[in-house]
Amino acid sequence: VWIKGKRIRVGSSRFITQEGVTIPPEIETLQATCQAQGFALVLVAIDEQVVGALELHATIRPEAKRVIQALRKRHLSLAIISGDQEEPTQKLASELGIESYFANTLPENKALLIKQLQEKGRVVCFIGDGINDAIALKQADVSISLRGATTIATDTAQVVLMDQSLNRLDYLLELAHQFDHTLRTGFLTTIV
């Protein structure tokens, strides 16, 4: 963004470097420390100079562990696809008990990962709430977002959970399973 004739950039070290801004050694050291602790660092640059950094700590949604347990009972494979660095993504996956994760994933690569799973015969349900999730939401067989997420995520998703949480996800899957069963039964009845 341009503010009063100055160019302001806010983003990951990858973004800042791509923009041609040099990251000072003290910020690189700070970033390494943050990543080792499982945190993310967002850099702020004015014109061609990094002037600050924001340390981000992932917050696990209160319902996440319970929802993951319910998904496991359905024998579903779970994975995290994140644009965050390796260490914060690994820490999040570990805290949630999810073995499979992908870190440093650009938005278009999220969709590519989903496409690769689909080519292996997998049906993919992707849950996302950010701008960077829109392409993956579009690629997935089933896409879910939450009310209050970014507009592009809710506009792209096939299902939007209106209570702004994942609490009803298991119910949604059960409803879909019952609907599928009813369709199959009706189809077989029609054939007979």
CSV table of C-alpha atoms in Angstrom, one decimal:
chain,number,residue,atom,x,y,z
A,1,VAL,CA,0.0,0.0,0.0
A,2,TRP,CA,1.1,3.6,-0.6
A,3,ILE,CA,0.6,6.0,2.4
A,4,LYS,CA,1.7,9.6,2.1
A,5,GLY,CA,4.2,8.8,-0.7
A,6,LYS,CA,5.8,5.8,1.1
A,7,ARG,CA,5.4,2.2,0.1
A,8,ILE,CA,4.4,0.0,3.0
A,9,ARG,CA,4.8,-3.8,2.7
A,10,VAL,CA,3.6,-6.3,5.3
A,11,GLY,CA,4.2,-10.0,4.9
A,12,SER,CA,6.4,-13.0,5.3
A,13,SER,CA,10.1,-12.9,4.8
A,14,ARG,CA,9.6,-14.7,1.5
A,15,PHE,CA,7.3,-11.9,0.4
A,16,ILE,CA,9.6,-9.2,1.6
A,17,THR,CA,12.6,-10.8,-0.2
A,18,GLN,CA,10.6,-11.2,-3.4
A,19,GLU,CA,9.9,-7.5,-3.2
A,20,GLY,CA,13.6,-6.8,-3.3
A,21,VAL,CA,13.8,-5.6,0.3
A,22,THR,CA,16.9,-6.7,2.3
A,23,ILE,CA,16.2,-8.3,5.6
A,24,PRO,CA,18.6,-7.1,8.3
A,25,PRO,CA,20.6,-9.8,10.2
A,26,GLU,CA,19.0,-9.0,13.5
A,27,ILE,CA,15.5,-9.6,12.0
A,28,GLU,CA,16.8,-12.9,10.5
A,29,THR,CA,18.0,-13.9,13.9
A,30,LEU,CA,14.7,-12.9,15.5
A,31,GLN,CA,12.9,-14.9,12.8
A,32,ALA,CA,15.0,-18.0,13.4
A,33,THR,CA,14.3,-17.8,17.2
A,34,CYS,CA,10.5,-17.4,16.5
A,35,GLN,CA,10.4,-20.3,14.1
A,36,ALA,CA,12.3,-22.5,16.5
A,37,GLN,CA,9.6,-21.8,19.1
A,38,GLY,CA,6.9,-22.5,16.6
A,39,PHE,CA,5.8,-18.9,16.0
A,40,ALA,CA,5.5,-16.9,12.8
A,41,LEU,CA,7.0,-13.5,12.1
A,42,VAL,CA,5.4,-11.0,9.8
A,43,LEU,CA,7.7,-8.2,8.6
A,44,VAL,CA,6.9,-4.6,8.0
A,45,ALA,CA,8.9,-2.6,5.5
A,46,ILE,CA,8.7,1.1,4.6
A,47,ASP,CA,10.0,1.8,1.1
A,48,GLU,CA,13.1,-0.4,0.9
A,49,GLN,CA,13.8,-0.9,4.7
A,50,VAL,CA,12.4,-3.4,7.2
A,51,VAL,CA,11.3,-1.3,10.1
A,52,GLY,CA,9.5,-3.8,12.3
A,53,ALA,CA,8.1,-7.3,12.8
A,54,LEU,CA,5.0,-8.8,14.4
A,55,GLU,CA,5.3,-12.2,16.2
A,56,LEU,CA,2.2,-14.3,15.6
A,57,HIS,CA,1.2,-17.2,17.8
A,58,ALA,CA,-1.2,-19.7,16.4
A,59,THR,CA,-4.4,-19.9,18.4
A,60,ILE,CA,-6.1,-23.3,18.2
A,61,ARG,CA,-9.9,-22.9,18.0
A,62,PRO,CA,-11.5,-24.2,21.2
A,63,GLU,CA,-13.5,-26.9,19.4
A,64,ALA,CA,-10.6,-28.1,17.1
A,65,LYS,CA,-9.4,-31.0,19.2
A,66,ARG,CA,-12.9,-32.4,19.7
A,67,VAL,CA,-13.8,-32.0,16.0
A,68,ILE,CA,-10.6,-33.8,15.0
A,69,GLN,CA,-11.4,-36.7,17.3
A,70,ALA,CA,-14.9,-36.9,15.6
A,71,LEU,CA,-13.3,-36.9,12.2
A,72,ARG,CA,-10.9,-39.6,13.2
A,73,LYS,CA,-13.9,-41.8,14.3
A,74,ARG,CA,-15.1,-41.5,10.7
A,75,HIS,CA,-11.7,-42.9,9.6
A,76,LEU,CA,-10.9,-39.7,7.6
A,77,SER,CA,-7.4,-38.8,6.7
A,78,LEU,CA,-6.5,-35.3,8.0
A,79,ALA,CA,-3.8,-32.9,6.8
A,80,ILE,CA,-2.9,-29.3,7.4
A,81,ILE,CA,-2.0,-27.2,4.3
A,82,SER,CA,-0.4,-23.9,5.5
A,83,GLY,CA,1.4,-21.0,4.1
A,84,ASP,CA,3.2,-20.6,7.4
A,85,GLN,CA,6.9,-21.7,7.9
A,86,GLU,CA,7.8,-25.3,8.7
A,87,GLU,CA,8.2,-24.9,12.5
A,88,PRO,CA,4.9,-23.2,13.3
A,89,THR,CA,3.0,-25.6,11.0
A,90,GLN,CA,4.7,-28.6,12.6
A,91,LYS,CA,3.9,-27.3,16.1
A,92,LEU,CA,0.2,-26.8,15.2
A,93,ALA,CA,0.0,-30.3,13.6
A,94,SER,CA,1.7,-31.8,16.7
A,95,GLU,CA,-0.7,-30.0,19.1
A,96,LEU,CA,-3.7,-31.2,17.1
A,97,GLY,CA,-2.3,-34.7,16.6
A,98,ILE,CA,-2.3,-34.5,12.8
A,99,GLU,CA,0.5,-36.5,11.3
A,100,SER,CA,0.4,-35.0,7.8
A,101,TYR,CA,1.1,-31.4,7.1
A,102,PHE,CA,2.4,-29.1,4.3
A,103,ALA,CA,4.2,-25.9,5.2
A,104,ASN,CA,5.4,-22.9,3.1
A,105,THR,CA,2.6,-23.6,0.7
A,106,LEU,CA,1.6,-20.8,-1.7
A,107,PRO,CA,-2.1,-20.5,-2.5
A,108,GLU,CA,-1.8,-22.0,-6.0
A,109,ASN,CA,0.2,-24.9,-4.5
A,110,LYS,CA,-2.6,-25.6,-2.0
A,111,ALA,CA,-4.9,-26.3,-5.0
A,112,LEU,CA,-2.2,-28.4,-6.7
A,113,LEU,CA,-1.8,-30.6,-3.6
A,114,ILE,CA,-5.6,-31.1,-3.6
A,115,LYS,CA,-5.5,-32.0,-7.3
A,116,GLN,CA,-2.7,-34.5,-6.7
A,117,LEU,CA,-4.9,-36.2,-4.0
A,118,GLN,CA,-7.9,-36.2,-6.3
A,119,GLU,CA,-5.8,-37.8,-9.1
A,120,LYS,CA,-5.0,-40.6,-6.6
A,121,GLY,CA,-8.7,-41.2,-6.3
A,122,ARG,CA,-9.2,-39.3,-3.0
A,123,VAL,CA,-12.3,-37.2,-2.3
A,124,VAL,CA,-11.0,-34.0,-0.7
A,125,CYS,CA,-12.9,-31.7,1.7
A,126,PHE,CA,-11.0,-28.5,2.3
A,127,ILE,CA,-11.8,-26.1,5.1
A,128,GLY,CA,-10.5,-22.6,4.8
A,129,ASP,CA,-11.2,-19.1,5.9
A,130,GLY,CA,-8.6,-16.8,4.3
A,131,ILE,CA,-7.9,-15.1,1.0
A,132,ASN,CA,-5.1,-17.6,0.4
A,133,ASP,CA,-7.5,-20.5,0.7
A,134,ALA,CA,-9.8,-19.5,-2.2
A,135,ILE,CA,-8.1,-21.4,-5.0
A,136,ALA,CA,-8.0,-24.6,-2.8
A,137,LEU,CA,-11.6,-24.2,-1.9
A,138,LYS,CA,-12.5,-24.0,-5.6
A,139,GLN,CA,-10.4,-27.1,-6.4
A,140,ALA,CA,-11.7,-29.3,-3.6
A,141,ASP,CA,-14.6,-31.8,-4.1
A,142,VAL,CA,-16.3,-30.3,-1.0
A,143,SER,CA,-15.3,-26.9,0.4
A,144,ILE,CA,-16.3,-25.4,3.7
A,145,SER,CA,-15.8,-22.0,5.3
A,146,LEU,CA,-17.1,-20.2,8.3
A,147,ARG,CA,-19.3,-17.1,8.6
A,148,GLY,CA,-17.1,-14.2,9.4
A,149,ALA,CA,-14.2,-15.5,7.2
A,150,THR,CA,-12.9,-13.4,4.3
A,151,THR,CA,-15.5,-12.6,1.7
A,152,ILE,CA,-13.7,-14.6,-1.0
A,153,ALA,CA,-13.6,-17.7,1.2
A,154,THR,CA,-17.3,-17.6,2.0
A,155,ASP,CA,-18.2,-16.8,-1.7
A,156,THR,CA,-16.1,-19.7,-2.9
A,157,ALA,CA,-17.0,-22.3,-0.4
A,158,GLN,CA,-19.9,-24.7,-1.1
A,159,VAL,CA,-20.8,-24.8,2.6
A,160,VAL,CA,-20.6,-22.0,5.1
A,161,LEU,CA,-21.0,-22.9,8.8
A,162,MET,CA,-23.1,-20.1,10.2
A,163,ASP,CA,-22.1,-20.3,13.9
A,164,GLN,CA,-18.5,-19.2,13.1
A,165,SER,CA,-17.1,-22.4,14.5
A,166,LEU,CA,-16.4,-26.0,13.4
A,167,ASN,CA,-18.9,-27.3,16.1
A,168,ARG,CA,-21.4,-28.5,13.5
A,169,LEU,CA,-18.9,-30.1,11.1
A,170,ASP,CA,-19.6,-33.6,12.4
A,171,TYR,CA,-23.3,-33.1,12.1
A,172,LEU,CA,-22.9,-31.8,8.5
A,173,LEU,CA,-20.9,-35.0,7.6
A,174,GLU,CA,-23.6,-37.2,9.2
A,175,LEU,CA,-26.3,-35.3,7.4
A,176,ALA,CA,-24.4,-35.8,4.1
A,177,HIS,CA,-24.0,-39.5,4.9
A,178,GLN,CA,-27.7,-39.9,5.5
A,179,PHE,CA,-28.6,-38.0,2.4
A,180,ASP,CA,-26.2,-40.2,0.3
A,181,HIS,CA,-27.8,-43.3,1.9
A,182,THR,CA,-31.3,-42.0,1.1
A,183,LEU,CA,-30.3,-41.3,-2.5
A,184,ARG,CA,-28.8,-44.7,-3.0
A,185,THR,CA,-31.8,-46.4,-1.5
A,186,GLY,CA,-34.2,-44.4,-3.7
A,187,PHE,CA,-32.1,-45.2,-6.8
A,188,LEU,CA,-32.1,-48.9,-6.0
A,189,THR,CA,-35.8,-48.9,-5.3
A,190,THR,CA,-36.5,-47.2,-8.6
A,191,ILE,CA,-34.4,-49.8,-10.5
A,192,VAL,CA,-36.1,-52.7,-8.7
